mmCIF file of C-alpha atoms in Angstrom:
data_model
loop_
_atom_site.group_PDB
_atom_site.id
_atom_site.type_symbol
_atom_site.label_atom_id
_atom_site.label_comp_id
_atom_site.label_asym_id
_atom_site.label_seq_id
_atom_site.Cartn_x
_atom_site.Cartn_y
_atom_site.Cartn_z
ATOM 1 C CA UNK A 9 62.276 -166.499 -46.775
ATOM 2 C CA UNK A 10 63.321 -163.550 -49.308
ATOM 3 C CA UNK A 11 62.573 -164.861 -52.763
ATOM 4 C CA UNK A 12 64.762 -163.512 -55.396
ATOM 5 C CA UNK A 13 64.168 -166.388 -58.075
ATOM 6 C CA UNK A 14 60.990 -167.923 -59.300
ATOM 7 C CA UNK A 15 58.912 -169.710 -59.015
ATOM 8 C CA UNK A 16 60.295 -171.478 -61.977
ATOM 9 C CA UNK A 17 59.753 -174.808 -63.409
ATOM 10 C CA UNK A 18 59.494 -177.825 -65.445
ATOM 11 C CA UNK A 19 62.993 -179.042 -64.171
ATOM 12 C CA UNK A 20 63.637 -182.376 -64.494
ATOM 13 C CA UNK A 21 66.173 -183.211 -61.818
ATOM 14 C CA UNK A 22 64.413 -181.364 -59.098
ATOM 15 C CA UNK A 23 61.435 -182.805 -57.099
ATOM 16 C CA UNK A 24 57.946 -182.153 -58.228
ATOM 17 C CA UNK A 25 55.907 -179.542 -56.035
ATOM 18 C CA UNK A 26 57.179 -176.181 -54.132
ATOM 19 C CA UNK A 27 60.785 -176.271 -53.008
ATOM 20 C CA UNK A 28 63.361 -173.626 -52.128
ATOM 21 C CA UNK A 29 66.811 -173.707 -53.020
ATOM 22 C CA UNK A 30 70.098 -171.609 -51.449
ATOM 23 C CA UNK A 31 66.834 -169.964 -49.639
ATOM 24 C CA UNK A 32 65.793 -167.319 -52.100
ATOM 25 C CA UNK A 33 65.026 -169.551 -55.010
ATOM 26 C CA UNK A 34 61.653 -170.955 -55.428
ATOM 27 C CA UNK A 35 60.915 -173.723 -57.797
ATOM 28 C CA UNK A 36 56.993 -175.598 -58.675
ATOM 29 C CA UNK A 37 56.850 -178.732 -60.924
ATOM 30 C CA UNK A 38 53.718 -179.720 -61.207
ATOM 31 C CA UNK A 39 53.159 -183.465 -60.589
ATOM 32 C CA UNK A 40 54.830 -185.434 -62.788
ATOM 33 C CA UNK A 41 57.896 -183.107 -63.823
ATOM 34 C CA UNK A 42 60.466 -185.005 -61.891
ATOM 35 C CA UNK A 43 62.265 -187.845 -63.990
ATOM 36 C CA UNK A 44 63.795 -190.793 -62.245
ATOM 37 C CA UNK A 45 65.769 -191.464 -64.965
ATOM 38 C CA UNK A 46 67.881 -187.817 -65.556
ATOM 39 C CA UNK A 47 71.545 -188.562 -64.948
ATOM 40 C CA UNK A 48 73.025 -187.688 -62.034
ATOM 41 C CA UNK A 49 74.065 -184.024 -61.320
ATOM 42 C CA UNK A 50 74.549 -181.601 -58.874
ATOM 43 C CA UNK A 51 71.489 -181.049 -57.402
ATOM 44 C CA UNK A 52 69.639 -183.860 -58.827
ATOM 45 C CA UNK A 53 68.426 -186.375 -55.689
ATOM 46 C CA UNK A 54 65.897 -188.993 -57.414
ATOM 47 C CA UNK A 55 62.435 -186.984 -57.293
ATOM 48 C CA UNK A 56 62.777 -186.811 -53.402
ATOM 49 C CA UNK A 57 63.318 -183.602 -50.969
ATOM 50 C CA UNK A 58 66.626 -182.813 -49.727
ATOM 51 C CA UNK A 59 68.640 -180.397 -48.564
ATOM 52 C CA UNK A 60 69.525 -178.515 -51.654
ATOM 53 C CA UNK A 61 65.423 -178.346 -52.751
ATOM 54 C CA UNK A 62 63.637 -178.014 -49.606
ATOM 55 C CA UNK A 63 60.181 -179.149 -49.938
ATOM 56 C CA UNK A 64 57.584 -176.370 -49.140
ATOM 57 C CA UNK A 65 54.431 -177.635 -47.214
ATOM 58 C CA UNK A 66 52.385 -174.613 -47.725
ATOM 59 C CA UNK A 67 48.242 -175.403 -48.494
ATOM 60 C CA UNK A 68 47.503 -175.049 -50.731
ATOM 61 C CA UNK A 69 50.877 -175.533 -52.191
ATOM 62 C CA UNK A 70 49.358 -174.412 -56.128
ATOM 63 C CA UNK A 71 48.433 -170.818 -54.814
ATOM 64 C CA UNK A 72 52.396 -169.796 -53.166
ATOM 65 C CA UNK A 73 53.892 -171.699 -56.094
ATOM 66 C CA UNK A 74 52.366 -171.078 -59.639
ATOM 67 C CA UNK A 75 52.732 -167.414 -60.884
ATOM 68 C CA UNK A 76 49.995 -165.319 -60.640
ATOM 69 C CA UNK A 77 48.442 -164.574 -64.261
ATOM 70 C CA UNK A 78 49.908 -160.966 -64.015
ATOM 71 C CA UNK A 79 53.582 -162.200 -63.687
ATOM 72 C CA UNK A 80 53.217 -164.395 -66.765
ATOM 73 C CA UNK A 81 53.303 -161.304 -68.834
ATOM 74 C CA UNK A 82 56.699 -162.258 -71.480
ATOM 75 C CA UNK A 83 59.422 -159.674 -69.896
ATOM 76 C CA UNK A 84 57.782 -158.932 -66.391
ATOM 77 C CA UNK A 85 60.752 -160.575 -63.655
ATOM 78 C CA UNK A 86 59.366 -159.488 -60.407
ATOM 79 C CA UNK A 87 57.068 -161.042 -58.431
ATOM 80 C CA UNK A 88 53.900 -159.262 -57.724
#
C-alpha cells in the first residue's frame, strides 16, 4: 500500500474505522461517523465494507489510522 491521501475523516457515506480507497487513499471515522441514512451516492454502501472502502484490520486500528499529533499542524500535507 502507497498512501498518497489521508488519513482523512468524518465522512458520512463511508464506513466507520480504517479503510483504503483506489489503494492510496486512507480514510478513519471513528465509531459512529457512518450515517445509515445519507442518500445514496457513489461510493456510499450503508456503513458496511466493500470494495470501493476496503476495511483495514490492522491492531490496533487507532494507531495506523488517526494522524500523529505532528501531522495535525494546519498546512503540514505529508505524512510523517
Amino acid at each position: 500500500i502507497s498512501v498518497s491521501w489521508g488519513p482523512n475523516g468524518n465522512y458520512p457515506d463511508v464506513v466507520d474505522g480504517c479503510s483504503l480507497r483506489q489503494g492510496s487513499m486512507l480514510f478513519y471515522n471513528k465509531p459512529g461517523t457512518c450515517d445509515l441514512a445519507h442518500p445514496p451516492g457513489i461510493w456510499f454502501a450503508h456503513c458496511k465494507c466493500h470494495e470501493d472502502n476496503q476495511c483495514l484490520r490492522a491492531r490496533p486500528a487507532e494507531s495506523r489510522c488517526v494522524p500523529k499529533e505532528a501531522e495535525l499542524v494546519p498546512g503540514l500535507d505529508e505524512l510523517i
